[in-house]
Short mmCIF file of C-alpha atoms and ligand atoms in Angstrom, two decimals:
data_model
loop_
_atom_site.label_atom_id
_atom_site.label_comp_id
_atom_site.label_asym_id
_atom_site.label_seq_id
_atom_site.Cartn_x
_atom_site.Cartn_y
_atom_site.Cartn_z
CA MET A 26 13.92 17.40 16.72
CA LEU A 27 10.51 16.94 18.37
CA VAL A 28 8.66 14.24 16.40
CA GLY A 29 4.92 13.67 16.86
CA VAL A 30 2.76 10.63 16.13
CA PRO A 31 -1.02 11.24 16.23
CA LYS A 32 -3.62 8.45 16.28
CA GLU A 33 -4.98 7.81 12.79
CA ILE A 34 -8.56 9.04 12.46
CA LYS A 35 -9.57 7.75 9.03
CA ASN A 36 -12.39 5.18 9.24
CA HIS A 37 -11.08 1.69 10.18
CA GLU A 38 -7.42 2.75 10.00
CA TYR A 39 -5.54 0.90 12.75
CA ARG A 40 -2.00 1.40 11.45
CA VAL A 41 0.26 3.93 13.20
CA GLY A 42 3.08 6.14 11.93
CA LEU A 43 5.85 4.65 14.12
CA THR A 44 6.25 1.41 16.07
CA PRO A 45 7.77 1.54 19.56
CA ALA A 46 10.99 0.16 17.99
CA GLY A 47 10.98 3.10 15.55
CA VAL A 48 10.49 5.53 18.42
CA ARG A 49 13.48 4.00 20.22
CA GLU A 50 15.73 4.56 17.19
CA LEU A 51 14.74 8.24 17.07
CA VAL A 52 15.19 8.68 20.83
CA ASP A 53 18.59 6.93 20.71
CA ALA A 54 19.60 9.39 17.99
CA GLY A 55 18.88 12.24 20.41
CA HIS A 56 15.36 13.22 19.36
CA GLN A 57 12.17 13.62 21.37
CA VAL A 58 9.01 11.76 20.39
CA ILE A 59 5.46 12.51 21.52
CA VAL A 60 2.75 9.94 20.82
CA GLU A 61 -1.03 10.34 21.13
CA THR A 62 -2.46 8.00 23.75
CA LEU A 63 -3.77 4.62 22.51
CA CYS A 64 -2.53 5.27 18.96
CA GLY A 65 -1.27 1.68 18.59
CA ASP A 66 -3.23 -0.01 21.36
CA SER A 67 -5.55 -2.02 19.10
CA ILE A 68 -2.62 -3.62 17.26
CA GLY A 69 -0.59 -4.55 20.31
CA PHE A 70 1.52 -1.41 20.74
CA SER A 71 0.47 -0.14 24.16
CA ASP A 72 1.22 3.28 25.65
CA ASP A 73 3.57 1.50 28.09
CA MET A 74 5.60 0.12 25.17
CA TYR A 75 5.94 3.60 23.67
CA VAL A 76 6.98 4.98 27.09
CA SER A 77 9.57 2.20 27.46
CA ALA A 78 10.89 3.16 24.03
CA GLY A 79 11.36 6.73 25.28
CA ALA A 80 8.21 8.47 24.05
CA GLU A 81 6.05 10.90 25.96
CA ILE A 82 2.33 10.08 25.75
CA VAL A 83 -0.04 13.01 25.24
CA SER A 84 -3.81 12.93 25.52
CA ALA A 85 -4.94 14.69 22.35
CA ALA A 86 -3.97 15.06 18.71
CA LYS A 87 -4.01 18.83 19.11
CA GLU A 88 -1.07 18.66 21.50
CA VAL A 89 0.87 16.49 19.02
CA PHE A 90 0.22 18.96 16.20
CA ASP A 91 0.86 22.02 18.40
CA ARG A 92 4.21 20.83 19.74
CA ALA A 93 5.83 18.57 17.12
CA GLU A 94 8.27 19.89 14.51
CA MET A 95 7.64 16.80 12.36
CA ILE A 96 4.39 14.80 12.22
CA VAL A 97 4.80 11.12 11.15
CA LYS A 98 1.55 9.46 10.06
CA VAL A 99 0.16 6.76 7.78
CA LYS A 100 -2.89 8.08 5.91
CA GLU A 101 -3.36 11.47 4.30
CA PRO A 102 -4.36 14.11 6.88
CA GLN A 103 -8.09 14.62 7.24
CA PRO A 104 -9.36 18.24 7.01
CA VAL A 105 -9.37 18.66 10.80
CA GLU A 106 -5.70 17.53 10.86
CA CYS A 107 -4.68 19.75 7.92
CA LYS A 108 -6.05 22.74 9.79
CA MET A 109 -3.76 21.97 12.77
CA LEU A 110 -0.59 22.10 10.62
CA ARG A 111 1.49 25.28 10.66
CA ALA A 112 4.09 27.06 8.53
CA GLY A 113 7.49 25.35 8.68
CA GLN A 114 6.13 22.16 10.27
CA ILE A 115 7.07 18.89 8.49
CA LEU A 116 4.41 16.34 7.54
CA PHE A 117 5.70 12.87 6.54
CA THR A 118 2.93 10.47 5.43
CA TYR A 119 1.01 9.05 2.45
CA LEU A 120 -0.73 11.98 0.70
CA HIS A 121 -2.05 10.85 -2.74
CA LEU A 122 -2.79 14.48 -3.67
CA ALA A 123 -3.48 14.30 -7.43
CA PRO A 124 -7.12 13.14 -7.05
CA ASP A 125 -7.67 15.22 -3.86
CA PRO A 126 -8.06 18.98 -4.50
CA GLN A 127 -9.47 19.71 -1.03
CA GLN A 128 -6.52 18.21 0.83
CA THR A 129 -4.07 19.94 -1.53
CA GLU A 130 -5.70 23.32 -0.92
CA LEU A 131 -5.57 22.83 2.86
CA LEU A 132 -1.91 21.73 2.79
CA VAL A 133 -0.99 24.70 0.59
CA ALA A 134 -2.81 27.01 3.02
CA SER A 135 -0.93 25.49 5.99
CA LYS A 136 2.48 26.49 4.50
CA ALA A 137 3.84 23.23 6.02
CA THR A 138 6.53 21.08 4.33
CA CYS A 139 4.63 17.99 3.17
CA ILE A 140 6.62 14.92 2.09
CA ALA A 141 4.56 12.09 0.55
CA TYR A 142 5.66 8.49 1.10
CA GLU A 143 4.28 7.43 -2.28
CA THR A 144 6.55 9.65 -4.39
CA VAL A 145 9.88 9.03 -2.62
CA VAL A 146 12.05 6.99 -5.03
CA ASP A 147 15.12 4.76 -4.80
CA ASN A 148 18.20 4.62 -7.04
CA ASN A 149 16.50 2.15 -9.40
CA GLY A 150 13.42 4.32 -9.85
CA GLY A 151 11.41 2.07 -7.50
CA LEU A 152 9.06 3.37 -4.82
CA PRO A 153 10.58 2.18 -1.52
CA LEU A 154 7.80 3.51 0.71
CA LEU A 155 5.01 1.95 -1.41
CA ALA A 156 6.76 -1.41 -1.86
CA PRO A 157 6.15 -2.70 1.70
CA MET A 158 2.39 -2.27 1.27
CA SER A 159 2.51 -4.05 -2.10
CA GLU A 160 4.44 -6.87 -0.44
CA VAL A 161 1.74 -7.16 2.22
CA ALA A 162 -1.11 -7.04 -0.33
CA GLY A 163 0.60 -9.60 -2.58
CA ARG A 164 1.11 -12.14 0.20
CA MET A 165 -2.37 -11.46 1.57
CA SER A 166 -4.07 -11.92 -1.82
CA ILE A 167 -3.44 -15.67 -1.79
CA GLN A 168 -4.43 -15.99 1.88
CA ALA A 169 -7.72 -14.15 1.15
CA GLY A 170 -8.30 -16.07 -2.08
CA ALA A 171 -7.65 -19.44 -0.42
CA HIS A 172 -10.14 -18.57 2.34
CA HIS A 173 -12.84 -17.62 -0.17
CA LEU A 174 -12.29 -20.83 -2.15
CA GLU A 175 -13.80 -22.60 0.86
CA LYS A 176 -17.39 -23.73 0.35
CA ALA A 177 -18.80 -21.76 3.31
CA GLN A 178 -17.27 -18.57 1.88
CA GLY A 179 -18.97 -19.02 -1.50
CA GLY A 180 -16.09 -20.77 -3.25
CA LEU A 181 -15.96 -24.05 -5.10
CA GLY A 182 -14.61 -25.90 -2.05
CA THR A 183 -11.06 -26.32 -3.32
CA LEU A 184 -7.88 -26.68 -1.24
CA LEU A 185 -5.04 -24.73 -2.90
CA GLY A 186 -2.38 -27.36 -2.42
CA GLY A 187 -4.60 -30.40 -3.01
CA VAL A 188 -3.50 -33.56 -1.15
CA PRO A 189 -1.60 -36.63 -2.32
CA GLY A 190 -3.86 -38.15 -4.95
CA VAL A 191 -5.72 -34.89 -5.67
CA ALA A 192 -4.21 -32.28 -7.99
CA PRO A 193 -3.51 -28.82 -6.55
CA ALA A 194 -5.64 -25.81 -7.50
CA LYS A 195 -4.58 -23.65 -10.44
CA VAL A 196 -3.69 -20.03 -9.64
CA LEU A 197 -3.17 -17.34 -12.29
CA ILE A 198 -1.36 -14.14 -11.29
CA ILE A 199 -1.56 -11.29 -13.82
CA GLY A 200 1.37 -8.88 -13.28
CA GLY A 201 4.75 -9.99 -11.95
CA GLY A 202 5.84 -6.86 -10.05
CA VAL A 203 6.04 -6.50 -6.27
CA VAL A 204 2.46 -7.69 -5.60
CA GLY A 205 2.64 -10.53 -8.15
CA THR A 206 6.00 -11.84 -6.95
CA GLN A 207 4.88 -11.99 -3.32
CA ALA A 208 1.58 -13.61 -4.35
CA ALA A 209 3.56 -16.21 -6.31
CA ARG A 210 5.78 -16.92 -3.31
CA ILE A 211 2.79 -17.74 -1.08
CA ALA A 212 0.83 -19.64 -3.76
CA VAL A 213 3.87 -21.77 -4.65
CA GLY A 214 4.55 -22.25 -0.93
CA MET A 215 1.02 -23.56 -0.42
CA GLY A 216 1.57 -26.09 -3.18
CA ALA A 217 -0.68 -24.60 -5.86
CA ASN A 218 -0.06 -24.90 -9.59
CA VAL A 219 0.91 -21.27 -10.34
CA THR A 220 1.19 -19.30 -13.60
CA ILE A 221 2.32 -15.67 -13.68
CA LEU A 222 1.84 -13.35 -16.67
CA ASP A 223 3.79 -10.16 -17.37
CA ARG A 224 4.39 -7.86 -20.34
CA SER A 225 8.04 -7.39 -19.39
CA LEU A 226 10.40 -10.09 -20.65
CA PRO A 227 13.24 -9.01 -18.31
CA ARG A 228 10.79 -9.36 -15.41
CA LEU A 229 9.75 -12.85 -16.59
CA ARG A 230 13.42 -13.82 -16.86
CA GLN A 231 14.06 -12.65 -13.27
CA LEU A 232 11.03 -14.56 -11.99
CA ASP A 233 12.07 -17.68 -13.85
CA ALA A 234 15.57 -17.48 -12.36
CA GLU A 235 14.17 -16.86 -8.87
CA PHE A 236 11.49 -19.57 -8.81
CA GLY A 237 12.98 -22.16 -11.16
CA GLY A 238 10.50 -24.79 -12.28
CA THR A 239 8.00 -24.06 -9.49
CA LEU A 240 6.46 -21.10 -11.34
CA ASN A 241 5.14 -21.05 -14.90
CA CYS A 242 6.28 -17.64 -16.31
CA VAL A 243 4.29 -16.66 -19.42
CA TYR A 244 4.20 -13.54 -21.63
CA SER A 245 0.93 -11.65 -21.14
CA THR A 246 -1.29 -11.60 -24.22
CA THR A 247 -5.09 -11.47 -24.49
CA GLU A 248 -4.94 -15.11 -25.54
CA ALA A 249 -2.85 -16.13 -22.50
CA VAL A 250 -5.10 -14.24 -20.06
CA GLU A 251 -8.19 -15.94 -21.50
CA SER A 252 -6.88 -19.49 -21.75
CA TYR A 253 -5.25 -19.57 -18.28
CA ALA A 254 -8.18 -17.78 -16.58
CA LEU A 255 -10.71 -20.27 -17.93
CA GLU A 256 -8.91 -23.19 -16.27
CA SER A 257 -7.99 -21.38 -13.02
CA ASP A 258 -9.49 -21.74 -9.54
CA MET A 259 -8.07 -18.36 -8.50
CA VAL A 260 -6.95 -15.29 -10.46
CA VAL A 261 -4.98 -12.45 -8.83
CA GLY A 262 -4.91 -9.06 -10.61
CA ALA A 263 -1.58 -7.33 -9.90
CA VAL A 264 -0.83 -5.13 -12.92
CA LEU A 265 0.30 -1.54 -12.80
CA ILE A 266 0.86 0.92 -15.58
CA PRO A 267 2.40 3.87 -13.70
CA GLY A 268 0.20 6.95 -13.71
CA ALA A 269 -2.63 5.25 -15.64
CA ALA A 270 -5.84 3.46 -14.74
CA ALA A 271 -5.40 -0.33 -14.69
CA PRO A 272 -6.23 -2.02 -18.03
CA LYS A 273 -9.31 -4.29 -17.92
CA LEU A 274 -7.56 -7.57 -18.71
CA LEU A 275 -10.18 -10.01 -17.45
CA THR A 276 -13.36 -9.14 -19.35
CA ARG A 277 -16.94 -9.78 -18.25
CA ASP A 278 -17.13 -12.35 -21.05
CA ILE A 279 -14.14 -14.33 -19.70
CA ILE A 280 -15.50 -14.12 -16.13
CA SER A 281 -18.86 -15.50 -17.30
CA ARG A 282 -17.08 -18.55 -18.77
CA MET A 283 -14.82 -19.24 -15.74
CA LYS A 284 -15.42 -22.10 -13.27
CA LYS A 285 -18.40 -21.37 -10.98
CA GLY A 286 -16.99 -20.92 -7.47
CA ALA A 287 -13.61 -19.69 -8.71
CA VAL A 288 -12.21 -16.66 -6.83
CA VAL A 289 -10.78 -13.50 -8.40
CA VAL A 290 -8.72 -11.13 -6.23
CA ASP A 291 -8.25 -7.70 -7.82
CA VAL A 292 -5.35 -6.13 -5.93
CA ALA A 293 -5.12 -3.39 -8.59
CA ILE A 294 -8.55 -2.14 -7.50
CA ASP A 295 -6.92 0.98 -6.01
CA GLN A 296 -6.06 1.96 -9.61
CA GLY A 297 -9.58 1.16 -10.86
CA GLY A 298 -9.14 -2.62 -11.04
CA CYS A 299 -7.94 -4.89 -13.86
CA PHE A 300 -11.10 -7.01 -14.12
CA GLU A 301 -14.12 -5.55 -15.93
CA THR A 302 -16.47 -6.70 -13.16
CA SER A 303 -14.43 -5.27 -10.24
CA LYS A 304 -15.73 -2.67 -7.82
CA PRO A 305 -14.05 -1.65 -4.55
CA THR A 306 -15.03 -3.54 -1.39
CA THR A 307 -14.10 -3.27 2.30
CA HIS A 308 -12.71 -5.61 4.97
CA GLU A 309 -16.18 -5.66 6.57
CA ASN A 310 -17.79 -6.88 3.34
CA PRO A 311 -14.93 -8.06 1.14
CA THR A 312 -16.63 -10.13 -1.58
CA TYR A 313 -19.53 -10.24 -4.03
CA VAL A 314 -20.41 -12.72 -6.78
CA VAL A 315 -20.71 -12.12 -10.54
CA ASP A 316 -21.72 -15.01 -12.79
CA GLY A 317 -20.86 -17.50 -10.04
CA VAL A 318 -17.31 -16.11 -9.60
CA VAL A 319 -16.40 -14.74 -6.14
CA HIS A 320 -14.82 -11.26 -6.38
CA TYR A 321 -12.49 -9.98 -3.60
CA CYS A 322 -11.65 -6.30 -4.30
CA VAL A 323 -10.59 -4.72 -1.00
CA ALA A 324 -9.02 -1.35 -1.76
CA ASN A 325 -6.85 -1.15 1.39
CA MET A 326 -5.74 -4.73 1.91
CA PRO A 327 -2.74 -3.84 4.18
CA GLY A 328 -5.17 -2.28 6.67
CA GLY A 329 -6.48 -5.79 7.35
CA VAL A 330 -3.14 -6.80 8.82
CA ALA A 331 -2.45 -3.44 10.45
CA ARG A 332 0.17 -4.76 12.86
CA THR A 333 2.37 -6.35 10.20
CA SER A 334 1.79 -3.37 7.89
CA THR A 335 2.79 -0.88 10.60
CA MET A 336 6.05 -2.73 11.21
CA ALA A 337 6.76 -3.05 7.47
CA LEU A 338 6.03 0.64 6.91
CA THR A 339 8.18 1.82 9.84
CA ASN A 340 11.09 -0.31 8.55
CA ALA A 341 10.92 1.60 5.26
CA THR A 342 10.14 5.12 6.52
CA LEU A 343 12.45 5.19 9.55
CA PRO A 344 15.75 5.81 7.69
CA PHE A 345 14.16 8.84 5.99
CA ALA A 346 12.51 10.07 9.22
CA LEU A 347 15.93 9.85 10.91
CA GLN A 348 17.60 11.80 8.09
CA ILE A 349 14.97 14.54 8.38
CA ALA A 350 15.18 14.64 12.18
CA ASN A 351 19.00 14.66 12.19
CA LYS A 352 19.52 17.30 9.52
CA GLY A 353 16.28 19.29 9.41
CA ALA A 354 14.00 19.10 6.37
CA ALA A 355 15.90 21.57 4.15
CA LYS A 356 19.31 19.88 4.40
CA ALA A 357 17.87 16.33 4.34
CA LEU A 358 15.93 17.11 1.14
CA LEU A 359 18.86 18.85 -0.56
CA ASP A 360 21.28 16.04 0.39
CA ASP A 361 19.03 13.24 -0.92
CA ALA A 362 17.48 13.54 -4.39
CA ASN A 363 15.37 10.42 -3.72
CA LEU A 364 13.77 12.00 -0.65
CA LEU A 365 13.36 15.30 -2.50
CA GLU A 366 11.08 13.48 -4.97
CA GLY A 367 8.73 13.06 -2.02
CA LEU A 368 8.27 16.81 -1.50
CA ASN A 369 4.72 17.57 -2.69
CA VAL A 370 3.86 20.84 -0.95
CA HIS A 371 6.19 23.41 0.62
CA ASP A 372 5.62 26.87 2.05
CA GLY A 373 2.30 27.41 0.28
CA LYS A 374 3.34 25.94 -3.09
CA VAL A 375 2.74 22.64 -4.85
CA THR A 376 6.24 21.30 -5.52
CA TYR A 377 5.43 18.02 -7.32
CA LYS A 378 4.80 18.41 -11.05
CA ALA A 379 2.21 15.67 -11.54
CA VAL A 380 0.10 17.07 -8.67
CA ALA A 381 0.45 20.66 -9.94
CA ASP A 382 -0.54 19.55 -13.47
CA ALA A 383 -3.48 17.47 -12.25
CA LEU A 384 -4.92 20.22 -10.07
CA GLY A 385 -3.97 23.35 -12.04
CA TYR A 386 -1.33 24.79 -9.66
CA GLU A 387 1.66 26.79 -10.85
CA PHE A 388 4.87 24.75 -10.84
P1 NAD B 23 4.65 -3.10 -9.95
O1 NAD B 23 4.91 -1.91 -10.80
O2 NAD B 23 5.72 -3.62 -9.06
O3 NAD B 23 4.17 -4.32 -10.89
C1 NAD B 23 3.23 -4.20 -11.90
C2 NAD B 23 3.56 -5.22 -12.96
O4 NAD B 23 2.47 -5.24 -13.92
C3 NAD B 23 4.84 -4.89 -13.77
O5 NAD B 23 5.75 -5.97 -13.66
C4 NAD B 23 4.32 -4.71 -15.20
O6 NAD B 23 5.22 -5.16 -16.18
C5 NAD B 23 3.06 -5.56 -15.16
N1 NAD B 23 2.11 -5.32 -16.24
C6 NAD B 23 1.74 -4.15 -16.84
N2 NAD B 23 0.84 -4.38 -17.81
C7 NAD B 23 0.61 -5.73 -17.83
C8 NAD B 23 -0.21 -6.60 -18.62
N3 NAD B 23 -0.99 -6.13 -19.58
N4 NAD B 23 -0.18 -7.92 -18.35
C9 NAD B 23 0.62 -8.43 -17.37
N5 NAD B 23 1.42 -7.65 -16.61
C10 NAD B 23 1.42 -6.33 -16.85
O7 NAD B 23 3.32 -2.74 -9.10
P2 NAD B 23 2.90 -3.41 -7.72
O8 NAD B 23 3.56 -2.70 -6.60
O9 NAD B 23 3.05 -4.86 -7.83
O10 NAD B 23 1.36 -3.00 -7.64
C11 NAD B 23 0.36 -3.66 -8.43
C12 NAD B 23 -0.98 -3.04 -8.13
O11 NAD B 23 -1.39 -3.34 -6.80
C13 NAD B 23 -0.99 -1.51 -8.21
O12 NAD B 23 -2.19 -1.08 -8.82
C14 NAD B 23 -0.97 -1.09 -6.76
O13 NAD B 23 -1.53 0.21 -6.58
C15 NAD B 23 -1.86 -2.15 -6.19
N6 NAD B 23 -1.86 -2.29 -4.73
C16 NAD B 23 -3.07 -2.46 -4.15
C17 NAD B 23 -3.17 -2.64 -2.78
C18 NAD B 23 -4.52 -2.89 -2.18
O14 NAD B 23 -4.64 -2.81 -0.97
N7 NAD B 23 -5.54 -3.21 -2.96
C19 NAD B 23 -2.02 -2.60 -1.98
C20 NAD B 23 -0.78 -2.43 -2.60
C21 NAD B 23 -0.70 -2.27 -3.99
#
């Protein structure tokens, strides 16, 4: 199959659909890969590296879209990209269609086969192509929070791990899923005093078994959120209620009574945020202050470490991309019910129920 990788065109998106190592796997399996020039250059994947991996470099996105049988991307296609898709062509990328009627209409009109990373599932009902980005955001949340605890960044001037003779900072993580677990790993690793809250007892049991006495695993109640937040130097919001807006667990009232110079990192901001005072920010201007508390609410945290995120994403998407390239979309989708869950639009129809329901398409 001829696989195409265009350069991402969304504002400040530096990730790329395939690493050179991913290209090599496809080429070794007998496929052809065309890559738009400079698509990974800013994150250390030069055209020469793609050529060494067996790709052909082309000068414009139009050539990628015109020639490729499957397009592998990162972000949802922008209108100009949707209009270059054609009937029967495969699009494999994040789509997030439910809140995006314009993109859905354009993909339906293209009659392409559009497989969304975010709805592919695994045998345990997990989301294997979303998990790598949650892992990145979870680990990054502590790194970002620790940086903003520094005095010059607006924080209280607290070192997460303390030093001998000075107690470590207190970190509260609300939500013990993928983001929360990875945040806990880094915070514990940096020597902080870490508490994690979750509503799921089985999850708390797993965390307790995994971390032993290094992590304080507590059932999430309003009382627990309030009492731990008031004594914390950093709070990370990492809850998810699938398909729903994030619940506002840290209220404006609690924030107003927290330590001045504490830092709150709302990773759940892409679902509306789980702190009442959260509003989305960007990597260029990541923080703002409410009642003396520094808020970090970057909606696309993985984009800040685009190189690591690209590698993590390719690791997860490549086995599926190979299946599709080896078998063709129809057979790959019919053979693998988990991949089939990713099919959102096909041949002019919306094929994913939640998207059809949200946007009023027939299903
Ligand atoms: P997940 O499903 O793995 O974990 C969510 C956890 O929240 C679950 O363990 C659940 O039991 C718990 N939870 C639900 N209600 C709770 C409550 N009231 N109190 C405590 N815990 C509660 O989800 P995830 O992959 O860890 O993602 C978490 C959030 O981070 C999502 O909103 C996701 O979209 C977001 N995210 C944001 C970015 C970003 O760049 N900002 C990147 C990746 C993920």
